[in-house]
Coordinates of C-alpha atoms in Angstrom, one line a residue:
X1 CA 187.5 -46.8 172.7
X2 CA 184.8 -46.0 170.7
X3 CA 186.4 -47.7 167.6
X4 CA 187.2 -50.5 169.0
X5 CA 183.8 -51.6 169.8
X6 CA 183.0 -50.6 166.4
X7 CA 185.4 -53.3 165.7
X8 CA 184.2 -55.4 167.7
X9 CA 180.8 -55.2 166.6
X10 CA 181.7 -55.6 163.2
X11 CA 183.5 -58.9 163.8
X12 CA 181.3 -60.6 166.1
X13 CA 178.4 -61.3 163.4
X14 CA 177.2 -64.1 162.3
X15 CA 178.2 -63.7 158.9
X16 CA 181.9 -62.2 159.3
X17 CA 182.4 -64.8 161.8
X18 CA 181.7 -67.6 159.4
X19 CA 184.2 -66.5 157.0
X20 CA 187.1 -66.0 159.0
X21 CA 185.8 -70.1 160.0
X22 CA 185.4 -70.7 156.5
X23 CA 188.4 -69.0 155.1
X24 CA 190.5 -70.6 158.2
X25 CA 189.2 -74.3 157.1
X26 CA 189.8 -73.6 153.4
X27 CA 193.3 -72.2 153.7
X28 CA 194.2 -75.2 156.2
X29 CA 193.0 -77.6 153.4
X30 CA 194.6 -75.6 150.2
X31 CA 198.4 -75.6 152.6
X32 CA 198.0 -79.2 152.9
X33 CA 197.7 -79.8 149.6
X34 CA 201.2 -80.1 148.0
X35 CA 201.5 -77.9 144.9
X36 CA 199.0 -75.6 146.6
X37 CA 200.9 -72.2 147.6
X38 CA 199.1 -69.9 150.1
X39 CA 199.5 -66.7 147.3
X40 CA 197.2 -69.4 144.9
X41 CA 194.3 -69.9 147.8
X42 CA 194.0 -66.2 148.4
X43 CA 193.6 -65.3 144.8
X44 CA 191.7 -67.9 144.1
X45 CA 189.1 -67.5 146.7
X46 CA 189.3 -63.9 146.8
X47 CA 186.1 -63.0 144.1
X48 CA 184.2 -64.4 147.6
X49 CA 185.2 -61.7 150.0
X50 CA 182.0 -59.4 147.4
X51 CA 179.5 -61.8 148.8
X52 CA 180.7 -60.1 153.1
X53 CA 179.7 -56.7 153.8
X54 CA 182.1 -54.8 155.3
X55 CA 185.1 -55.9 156.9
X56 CA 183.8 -59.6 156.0
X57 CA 185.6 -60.5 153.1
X58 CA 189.3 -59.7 154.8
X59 CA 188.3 -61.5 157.5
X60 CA 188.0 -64.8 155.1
X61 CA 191.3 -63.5 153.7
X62 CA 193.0 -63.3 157.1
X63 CA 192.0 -66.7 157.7
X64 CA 193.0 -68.3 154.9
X65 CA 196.3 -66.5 155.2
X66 CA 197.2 -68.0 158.2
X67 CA 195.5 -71.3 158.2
X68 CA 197.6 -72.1 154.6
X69 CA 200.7 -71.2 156.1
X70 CA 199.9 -73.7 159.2
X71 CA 198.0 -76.2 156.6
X72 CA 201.7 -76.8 154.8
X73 CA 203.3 -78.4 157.5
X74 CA 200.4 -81.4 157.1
X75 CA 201.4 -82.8 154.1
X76 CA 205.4 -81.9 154.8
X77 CA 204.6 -84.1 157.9
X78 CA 203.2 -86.9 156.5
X79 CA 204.4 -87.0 153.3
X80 CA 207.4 -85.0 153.8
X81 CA 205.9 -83.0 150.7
X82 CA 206.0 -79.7 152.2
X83 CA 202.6 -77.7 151.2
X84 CA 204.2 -74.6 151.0
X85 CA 207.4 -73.6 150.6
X86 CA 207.5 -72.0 154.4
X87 CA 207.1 -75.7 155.5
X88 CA 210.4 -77.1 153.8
X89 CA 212.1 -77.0 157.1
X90 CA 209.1 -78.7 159.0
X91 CA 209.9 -81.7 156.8
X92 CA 213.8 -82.5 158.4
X93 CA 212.2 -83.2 162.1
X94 CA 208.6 -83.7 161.1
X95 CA 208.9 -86.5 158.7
X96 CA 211.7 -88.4 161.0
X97 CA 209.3 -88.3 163.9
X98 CA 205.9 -89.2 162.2
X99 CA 208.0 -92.0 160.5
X100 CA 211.0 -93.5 161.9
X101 CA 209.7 -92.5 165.5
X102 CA 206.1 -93.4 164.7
X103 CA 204.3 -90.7 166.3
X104 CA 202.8 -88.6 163.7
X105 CA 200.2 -87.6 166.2
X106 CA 202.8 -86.2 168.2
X107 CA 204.6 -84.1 165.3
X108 CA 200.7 -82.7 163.7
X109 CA 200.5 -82.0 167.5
X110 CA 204.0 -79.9 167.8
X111 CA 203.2 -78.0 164.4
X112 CA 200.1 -77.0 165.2
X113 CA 200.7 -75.6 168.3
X114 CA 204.2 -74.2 167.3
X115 CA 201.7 -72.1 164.5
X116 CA 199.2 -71.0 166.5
X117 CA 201.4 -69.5 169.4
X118 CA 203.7 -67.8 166.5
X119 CA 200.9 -66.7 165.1
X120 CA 199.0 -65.0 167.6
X121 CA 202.5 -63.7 169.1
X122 CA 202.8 -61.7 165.7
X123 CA 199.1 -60.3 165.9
X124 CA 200.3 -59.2 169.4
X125 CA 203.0 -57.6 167.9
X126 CA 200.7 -56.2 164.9
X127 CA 198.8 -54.3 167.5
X128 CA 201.3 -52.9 169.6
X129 CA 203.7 -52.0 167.0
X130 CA 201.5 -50.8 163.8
X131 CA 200.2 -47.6 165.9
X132 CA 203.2 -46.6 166.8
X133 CA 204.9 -46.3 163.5
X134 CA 201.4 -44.9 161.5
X135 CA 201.9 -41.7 163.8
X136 CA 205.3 -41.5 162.7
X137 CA 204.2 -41.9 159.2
X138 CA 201.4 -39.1 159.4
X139 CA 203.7 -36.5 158.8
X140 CA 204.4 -38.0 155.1
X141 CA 204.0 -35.6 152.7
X142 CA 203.8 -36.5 148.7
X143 CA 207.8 -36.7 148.2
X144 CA 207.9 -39.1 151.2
X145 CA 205.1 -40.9 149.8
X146 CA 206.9 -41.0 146.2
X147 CA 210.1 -42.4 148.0
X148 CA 208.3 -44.7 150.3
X149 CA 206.7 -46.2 146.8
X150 CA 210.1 -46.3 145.5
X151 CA 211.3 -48.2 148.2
X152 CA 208.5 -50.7 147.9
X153 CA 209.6 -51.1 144.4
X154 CA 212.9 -52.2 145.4
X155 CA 212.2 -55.3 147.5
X156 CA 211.2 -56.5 143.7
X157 CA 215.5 -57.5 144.0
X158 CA 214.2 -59.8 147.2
X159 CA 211.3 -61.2 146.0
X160 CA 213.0 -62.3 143.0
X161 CA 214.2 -66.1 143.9
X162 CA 215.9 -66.3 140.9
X163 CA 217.6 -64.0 138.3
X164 CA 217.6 -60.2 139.2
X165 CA 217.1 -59.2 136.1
X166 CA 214.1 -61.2 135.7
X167 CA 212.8 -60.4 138.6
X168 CA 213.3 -56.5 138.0
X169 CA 211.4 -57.1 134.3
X170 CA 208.5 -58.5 136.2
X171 CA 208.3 -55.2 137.9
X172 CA 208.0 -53.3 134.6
X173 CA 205.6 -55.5 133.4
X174 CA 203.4 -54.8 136.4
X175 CA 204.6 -50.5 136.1
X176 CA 203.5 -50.8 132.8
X177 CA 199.7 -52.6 133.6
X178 CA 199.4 -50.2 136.0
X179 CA 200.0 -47.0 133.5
X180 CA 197.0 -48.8 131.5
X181 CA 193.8 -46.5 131.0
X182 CA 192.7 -43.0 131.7
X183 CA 195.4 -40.6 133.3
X184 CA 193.4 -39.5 137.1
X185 CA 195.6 -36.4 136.5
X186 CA 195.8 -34.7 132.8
X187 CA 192.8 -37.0 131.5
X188 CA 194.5 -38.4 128.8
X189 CA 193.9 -42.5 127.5
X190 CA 197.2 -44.5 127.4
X191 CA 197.6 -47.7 126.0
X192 CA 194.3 -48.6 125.8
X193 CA 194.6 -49.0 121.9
X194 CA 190.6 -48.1 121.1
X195 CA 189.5 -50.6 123.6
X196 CA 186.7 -49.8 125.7
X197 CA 187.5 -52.1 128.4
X198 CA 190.8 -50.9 128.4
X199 CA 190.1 -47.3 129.4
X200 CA 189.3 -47.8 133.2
X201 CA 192.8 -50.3 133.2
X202 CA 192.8 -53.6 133.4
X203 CA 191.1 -54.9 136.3
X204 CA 193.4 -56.2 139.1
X205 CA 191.3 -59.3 140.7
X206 CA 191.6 -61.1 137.0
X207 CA 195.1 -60.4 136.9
X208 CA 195.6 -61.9 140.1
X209 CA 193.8 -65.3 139.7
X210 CA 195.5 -65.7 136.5
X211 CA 199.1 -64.9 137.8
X212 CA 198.2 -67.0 140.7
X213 CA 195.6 -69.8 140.3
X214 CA 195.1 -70.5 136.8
X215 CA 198.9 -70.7 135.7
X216 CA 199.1 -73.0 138.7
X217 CA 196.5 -75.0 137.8
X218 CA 198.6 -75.8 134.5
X219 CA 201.3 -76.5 135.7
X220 CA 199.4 -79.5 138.0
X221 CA 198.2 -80.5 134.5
X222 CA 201.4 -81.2 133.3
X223 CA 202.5 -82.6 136.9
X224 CA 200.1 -85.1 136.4
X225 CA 201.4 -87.1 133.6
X226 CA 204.8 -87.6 135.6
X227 CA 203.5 -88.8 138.7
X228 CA 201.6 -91.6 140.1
X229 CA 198.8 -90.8 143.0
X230 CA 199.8 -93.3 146.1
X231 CA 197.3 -93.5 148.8
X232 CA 198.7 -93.0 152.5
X233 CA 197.0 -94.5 155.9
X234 CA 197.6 -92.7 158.4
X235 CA 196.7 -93.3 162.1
X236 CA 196.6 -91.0 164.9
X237 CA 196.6 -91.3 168.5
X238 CA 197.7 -88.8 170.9
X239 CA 197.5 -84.7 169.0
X240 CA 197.6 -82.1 172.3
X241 CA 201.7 -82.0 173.0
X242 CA 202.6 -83.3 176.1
X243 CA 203.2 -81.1 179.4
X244 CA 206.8 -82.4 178.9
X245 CA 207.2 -81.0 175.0
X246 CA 205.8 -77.9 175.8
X247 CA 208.5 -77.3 178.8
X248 CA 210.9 -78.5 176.0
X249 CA 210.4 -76.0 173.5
X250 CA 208.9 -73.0 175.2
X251 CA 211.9 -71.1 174.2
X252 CA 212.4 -72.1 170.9
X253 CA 209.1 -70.8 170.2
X254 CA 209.5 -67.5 172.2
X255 CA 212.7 -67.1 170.1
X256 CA 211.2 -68.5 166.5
X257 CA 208.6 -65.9 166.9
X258 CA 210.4 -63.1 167.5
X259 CA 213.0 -64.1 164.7
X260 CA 209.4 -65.0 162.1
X261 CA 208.2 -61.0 163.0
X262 CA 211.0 -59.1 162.7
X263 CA 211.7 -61.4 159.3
X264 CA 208.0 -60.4 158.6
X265 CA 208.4 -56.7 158.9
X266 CA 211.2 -56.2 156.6
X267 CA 210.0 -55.8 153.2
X268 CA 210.6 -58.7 150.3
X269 CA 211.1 -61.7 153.0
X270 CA 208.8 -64.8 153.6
X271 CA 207.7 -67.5 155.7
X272 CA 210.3 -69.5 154.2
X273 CA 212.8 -67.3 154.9
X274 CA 211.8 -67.5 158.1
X275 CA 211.7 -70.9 158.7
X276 CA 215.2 -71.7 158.0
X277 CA 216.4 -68.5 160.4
X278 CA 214.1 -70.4 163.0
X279 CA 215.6 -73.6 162.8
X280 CA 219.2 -72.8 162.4
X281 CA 219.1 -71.0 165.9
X282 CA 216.7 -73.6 167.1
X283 CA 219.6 -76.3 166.7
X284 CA 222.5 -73.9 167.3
X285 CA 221.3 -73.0 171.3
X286 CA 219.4 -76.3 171.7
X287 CA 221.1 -78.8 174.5
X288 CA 219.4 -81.4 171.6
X289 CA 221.7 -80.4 168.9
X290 CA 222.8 -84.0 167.7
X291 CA 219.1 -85.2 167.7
X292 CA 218.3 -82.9 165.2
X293 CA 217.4 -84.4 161.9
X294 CA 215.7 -87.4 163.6
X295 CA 212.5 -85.9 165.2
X296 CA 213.6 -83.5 167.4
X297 CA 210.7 -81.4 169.1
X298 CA 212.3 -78.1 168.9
X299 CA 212.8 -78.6 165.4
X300 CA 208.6 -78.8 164.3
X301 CA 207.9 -76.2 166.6
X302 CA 211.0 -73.3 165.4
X303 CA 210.1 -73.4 161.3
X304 CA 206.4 -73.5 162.1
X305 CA 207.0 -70.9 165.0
X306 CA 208.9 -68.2 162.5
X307 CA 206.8 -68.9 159.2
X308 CA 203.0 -68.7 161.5
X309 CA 205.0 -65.2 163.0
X310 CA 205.8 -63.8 160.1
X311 CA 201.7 -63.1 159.2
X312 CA 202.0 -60.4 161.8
X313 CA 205.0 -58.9 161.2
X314 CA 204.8 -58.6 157.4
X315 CA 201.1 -56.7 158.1
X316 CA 203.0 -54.7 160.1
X317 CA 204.3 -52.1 157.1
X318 CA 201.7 -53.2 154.3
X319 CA 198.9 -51.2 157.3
X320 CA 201.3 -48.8 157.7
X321 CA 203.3 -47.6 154.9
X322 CA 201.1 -49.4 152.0
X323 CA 204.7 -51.9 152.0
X324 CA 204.1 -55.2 151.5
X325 CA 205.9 -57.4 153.6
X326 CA 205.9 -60.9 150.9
X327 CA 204.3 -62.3 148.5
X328 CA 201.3 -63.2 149.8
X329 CA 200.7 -60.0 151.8
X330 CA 201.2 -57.9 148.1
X331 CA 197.9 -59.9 147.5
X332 CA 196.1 -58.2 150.5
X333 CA 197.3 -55.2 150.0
X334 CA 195.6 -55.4 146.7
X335 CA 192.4 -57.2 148.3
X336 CA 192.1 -54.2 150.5
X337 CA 192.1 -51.7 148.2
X338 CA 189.8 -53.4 145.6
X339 CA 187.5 -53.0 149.7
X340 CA 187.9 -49.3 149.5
X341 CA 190.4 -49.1 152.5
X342 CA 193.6 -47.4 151.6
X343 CA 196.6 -48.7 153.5
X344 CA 198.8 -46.0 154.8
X345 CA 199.1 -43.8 158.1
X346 CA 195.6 -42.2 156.9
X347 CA 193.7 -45.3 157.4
X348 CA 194.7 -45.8 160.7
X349 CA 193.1 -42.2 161.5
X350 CA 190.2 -42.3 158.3
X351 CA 189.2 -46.1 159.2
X352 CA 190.5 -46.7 162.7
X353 CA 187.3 -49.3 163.7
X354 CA 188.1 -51.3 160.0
X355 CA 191.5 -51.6 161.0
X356 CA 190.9 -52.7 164.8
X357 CA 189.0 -55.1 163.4
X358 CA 191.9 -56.7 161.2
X359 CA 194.1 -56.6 164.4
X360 CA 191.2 -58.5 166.2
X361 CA 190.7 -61.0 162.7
X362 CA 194.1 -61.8 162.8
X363 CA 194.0 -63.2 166.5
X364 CA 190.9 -65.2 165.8
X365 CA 191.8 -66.3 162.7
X366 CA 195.2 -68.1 164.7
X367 CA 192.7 -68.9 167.5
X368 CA 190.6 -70.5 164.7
X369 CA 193.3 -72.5 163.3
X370 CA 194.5 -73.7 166.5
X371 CA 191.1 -75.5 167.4
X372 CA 190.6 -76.6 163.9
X373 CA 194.2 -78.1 163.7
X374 CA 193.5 -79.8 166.9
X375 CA 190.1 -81.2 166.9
X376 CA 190.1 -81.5 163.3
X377 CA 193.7 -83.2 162.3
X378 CA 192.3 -86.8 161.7
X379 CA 190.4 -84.9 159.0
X380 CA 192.8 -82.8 157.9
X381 CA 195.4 -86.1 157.4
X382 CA 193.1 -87.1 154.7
X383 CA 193.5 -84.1 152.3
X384 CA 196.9 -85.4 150.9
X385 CA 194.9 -88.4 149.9
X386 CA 193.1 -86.5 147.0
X387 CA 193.8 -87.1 143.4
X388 CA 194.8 -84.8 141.3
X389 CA 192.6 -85.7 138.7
X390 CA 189.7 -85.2 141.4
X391 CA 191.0 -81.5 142.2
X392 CA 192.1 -80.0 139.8
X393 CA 188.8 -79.8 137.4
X394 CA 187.2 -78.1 140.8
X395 CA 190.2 -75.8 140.9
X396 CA 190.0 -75.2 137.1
X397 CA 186.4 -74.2 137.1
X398 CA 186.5 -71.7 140.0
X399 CA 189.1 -69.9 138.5
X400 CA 186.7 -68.6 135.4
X401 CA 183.9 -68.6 137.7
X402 CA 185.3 -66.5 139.6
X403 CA 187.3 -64.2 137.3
X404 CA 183.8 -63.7 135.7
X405 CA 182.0 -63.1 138.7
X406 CA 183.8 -59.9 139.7
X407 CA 182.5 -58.1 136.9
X408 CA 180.6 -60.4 135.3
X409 CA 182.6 -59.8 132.5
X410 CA 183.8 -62.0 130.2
X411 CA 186.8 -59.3 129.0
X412 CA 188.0 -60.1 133.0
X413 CA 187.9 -64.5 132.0
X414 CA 190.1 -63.7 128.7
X415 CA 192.1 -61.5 130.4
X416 CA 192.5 -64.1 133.5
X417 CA 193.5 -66.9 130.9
X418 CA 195.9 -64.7 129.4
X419 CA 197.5 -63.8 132.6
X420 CA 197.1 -67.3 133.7
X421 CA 199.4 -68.9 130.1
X422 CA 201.7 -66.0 130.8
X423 CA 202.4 -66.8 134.8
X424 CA 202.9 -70.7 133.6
X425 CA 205.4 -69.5 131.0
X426 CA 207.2 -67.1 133.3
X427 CA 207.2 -69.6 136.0
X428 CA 209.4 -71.9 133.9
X429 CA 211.2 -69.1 132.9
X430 CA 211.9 -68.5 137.4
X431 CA 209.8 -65.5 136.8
X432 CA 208.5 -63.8 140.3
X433 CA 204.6 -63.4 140.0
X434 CA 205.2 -61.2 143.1
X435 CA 207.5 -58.5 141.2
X436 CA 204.2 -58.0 138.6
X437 CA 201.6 -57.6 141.4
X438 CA 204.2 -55.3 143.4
X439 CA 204.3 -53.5 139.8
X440 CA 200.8 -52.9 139.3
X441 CA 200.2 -52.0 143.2
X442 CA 202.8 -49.3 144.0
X443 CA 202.9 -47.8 140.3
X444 CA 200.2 -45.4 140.3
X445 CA 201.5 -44.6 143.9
X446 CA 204.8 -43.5 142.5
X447 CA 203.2 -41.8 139.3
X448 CA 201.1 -40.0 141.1
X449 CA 202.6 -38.9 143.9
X450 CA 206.2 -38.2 141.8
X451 CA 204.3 -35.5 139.6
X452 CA 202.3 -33.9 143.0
X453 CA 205.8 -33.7 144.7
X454 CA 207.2 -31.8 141.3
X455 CA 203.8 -29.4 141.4
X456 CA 204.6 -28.5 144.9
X457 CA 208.3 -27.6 144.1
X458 CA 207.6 -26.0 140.8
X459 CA 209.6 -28.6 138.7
X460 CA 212.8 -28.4 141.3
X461 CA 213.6 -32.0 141.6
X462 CA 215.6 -31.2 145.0
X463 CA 212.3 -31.5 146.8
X464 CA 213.1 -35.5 147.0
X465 CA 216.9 -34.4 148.7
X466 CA 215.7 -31.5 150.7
X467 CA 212.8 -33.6 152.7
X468 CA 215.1 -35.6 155.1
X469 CA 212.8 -38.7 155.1
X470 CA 212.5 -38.8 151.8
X471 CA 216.5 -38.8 151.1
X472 CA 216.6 -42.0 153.5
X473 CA 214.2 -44.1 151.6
X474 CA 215.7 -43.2 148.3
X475 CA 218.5 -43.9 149.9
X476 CA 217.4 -47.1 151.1
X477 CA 215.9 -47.9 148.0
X478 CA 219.4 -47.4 145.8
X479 CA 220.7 -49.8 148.8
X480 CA 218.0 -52.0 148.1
X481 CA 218.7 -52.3 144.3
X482 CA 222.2 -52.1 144.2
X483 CA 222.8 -55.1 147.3
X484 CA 222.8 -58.0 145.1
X485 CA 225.0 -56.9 142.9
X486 CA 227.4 -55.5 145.4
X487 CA 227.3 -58.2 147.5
X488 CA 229.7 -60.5 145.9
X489 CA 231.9 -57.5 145.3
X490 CA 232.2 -57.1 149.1
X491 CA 232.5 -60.4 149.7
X492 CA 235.6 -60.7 147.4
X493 CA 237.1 -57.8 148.9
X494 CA 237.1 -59.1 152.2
X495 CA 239.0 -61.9 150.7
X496 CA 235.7 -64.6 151.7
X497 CA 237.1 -66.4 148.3
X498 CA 240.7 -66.8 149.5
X499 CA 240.6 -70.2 151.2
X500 CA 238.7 -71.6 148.2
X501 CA 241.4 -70.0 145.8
X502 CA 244.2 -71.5 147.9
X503 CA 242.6 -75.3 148.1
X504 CA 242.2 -74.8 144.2
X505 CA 245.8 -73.9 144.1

């Protein structure tokens, strides 16, 4: 009890409180920006969180987590531009209904509160759930640990949107940044190459906005020369949904949100991901089925439902097992470390108040974004309205200022640049940015506990087979690595191709 009004007390001040508002607001407006990706606004704003105290800075995080998640389904809306990716499925309902139906008030209205109650179902969830397993995972000893990094490492196969192989070369790329510096262990300097700089690695925050913001940032560059900025009016009436909406689609969103946590909680999935899951069962027990496509309630409120849950639920094992749940949440796994908290079973029992007061950010910060979306959508609606030429120069300049202000080092702004031509490249290349920061995260987890497990056993590698949980997530891991290429295999054993081979024929 005694922790949680710790937590409490380290939330409700003045200054933590105004940047969960401010990083709520900002993440609303980078979402509704189309080409904006809620990975991009967290790195990008995250040299801020040094100017909190405390628990401050992740509170900002939090709220620009959820609020650019929520922000997407704006522009996908009005423009039928989704944001982010997550909002993709908002767009087939959305757009219909601000459009053909002429009630974009209505659909912002439908969105908003779809996020908001997915949202804060997941913190729910977060809370209740998170606990539980961190007990579990107090018994981990350094072979469990080893396995459990192991494991993370394998989602790199999920997170990877487009070749495998790519994805799996991203991951090296990060092992290797990661093995960059002095050894904790024997003391010796690797890869460093006589650089001074180099010898306590290469700082992660730099490597982030790079990977993140800056090759972004060239990419809108380019963008610019092939399309032509169009101004959009847009008037709004009514924004609260109707008493008759929400009886409509009270269990679509009971059944999106459960579908956008458990999506969250397993390891390599997304708010996109989550989305489509949403809306497919949305439409397939709906009594509206054939009005689907042409501004169907149920159909705003199930994508935005599942991607707002899955905030929650992907927390869920990046608290807990030091697993990161997506993209965004390998960010803020990072972000919390760079804090000084640890995530793991030991923080729930080293830093219980800091981590009662995440559960307690991540409500607000959907509480937030539900009064902002409401009361502040006519203001919102006017964020896809900016040129490109207009944002991107302020985009552009916060990225060195604030690669340089973490250090203030200019070794951190070459290295950021760097990062940021090599993300641009790799993006055109369908690298995953998310494989390097997995990389660089769980690496020194693996190294480290890998060689502790082998002290412990004297050299006897059958420490990682004897210790029952750590089997299973090796296990789970090979599983992991091996499912997309076994995949079609299966398939094709089980004879899925023969009706196409017969049509041929």
């Amino acid at each position: 009890m005694s922790d949680i009004l710790v937590a409490l007390g380290n939330v409700f001040t003045i200054g933590n409180l105004a940047g969960l508002i401010f990083g709520t607001g900002a993440g609303i407006l980078i979402g509704a920006m189309p080409g904006l990706s809620v990975n991009m606004g967290i790195a990008l704003l995250f040299p801020l969180t040094f100017a909190f105290q405390g628990v401050g800075g992740i509170l900002m995080l939090l709220g620009i987590y959820c609020g650019a998640i929520y922000g997407g389904s704006i522009s996908a809306i009005l423009l039928k531009t989704p944001g982010t990716p997550a909002s993709v499925a908002t767009t087939l309902d959305g757009y219909p209904m601000a459009t053909k139906l002429k009630q974009p008030g209505r659909a912002l209205g439908l969105s908003t509160f779809g996020s908001t109650f997915g949202g804060i179902f997941s913190a729910i969830c977060l809370i209740i759930f998170s606990p539980m397993l961190a007990s579990v995972a107090l018994k981990f000893s350094k072979p469990e640990y080893f396995a459990l990094a192991v494991f993370g490492l394998s989602i790199i196969t999920s997170v990877s949107s487009g070749s495998i192989l790519k994805g799996l070369l991203g991951g090296f790329i990060g092992l290797f940044i990661a093995t960059i510096g002095i050894d904790n262990l024997s003391g010796s300097v690797r890869f460093a190459f006589g650089s001074t700089y180099l010898l306590g690695g290469i700082s992660f925050v730099p490597i982030l906005i790079g990977l993140f913001a800056f090759s972004q940032v060239l990419q809108s560059v380019e963008d610019c020369y092939k399309e032509k900025y169009v101004k959009t009016d847009v008037k709004l009436t009514r924004v609260f949904p109707t008493w008759e909406d929400l009886k409509r689609v009270f269990v679509t969103l009971l059944r999106s949100s459960l579908i956008g946590t458990f999506i969250g909680c397993v390891p390599g999935t997304g708010g996109d991901i989550a989305s489509f899951v949403s809306y497919d069962q949305a439409k397939r027990w709906s009594k509206y089925k054939d009005n689907f496509g042409n501004g169907e309630p149920e159909g705003i409120v199930a994508p935005e439902a599942g991607n707002n849950s899955v905030s929650g639920g992907a927390m869920i094992p990046m608290l807990t097992l030091g697993i990161p749940g997506d993209g965004a949440t390998a960010i803020m796994l990072g972000a919390l470390m760079v804090q000084g908290m640890q995530p793991g079973p030991l923080l729930f029992k080293e830093q219980a108040s800091s981590v009662y007061a995440i559960f307690i950010g991540l409500l607000l910060a959907n509480a937030v974004m539900g009064l902002m979306g409401f009361s502040l959508i006519r203001v919102f609606v006017k964020v896809v309205n900016i040129p490109k030429e207009i944002l991107i120069p302020v985009i552009f300049t916060l990225t060195f200022v604030g690669a340089y202000a973490y250090n203030n080092s200019m070794n951190d702004v070459f290295v950021m640049v760097f990062c940021g031509f090599l993300g641009y490249f790799m993006n055109k290349t369908e690298f995953s940015m998310s494989a390097i920061v997995i990389g660089i995260i769980l690496g020194a987890l693996a190294e480290t506990n890998f060689r502790g497990a082998l002290t412990m056993s004297d050299g006897n590698f059958s420490i990682f087979l004897t210790h029952p949980i750590c089997a299973v997530f090796l296990a789970l891991a090979a599983i992991s690595l091996l499912s997309p290429v076994l995949g079609p295999v299966v398939k094709k054993l089980l004879g899925k191709d023969k009706p196409k081979q017969e049509t041929e024929a």
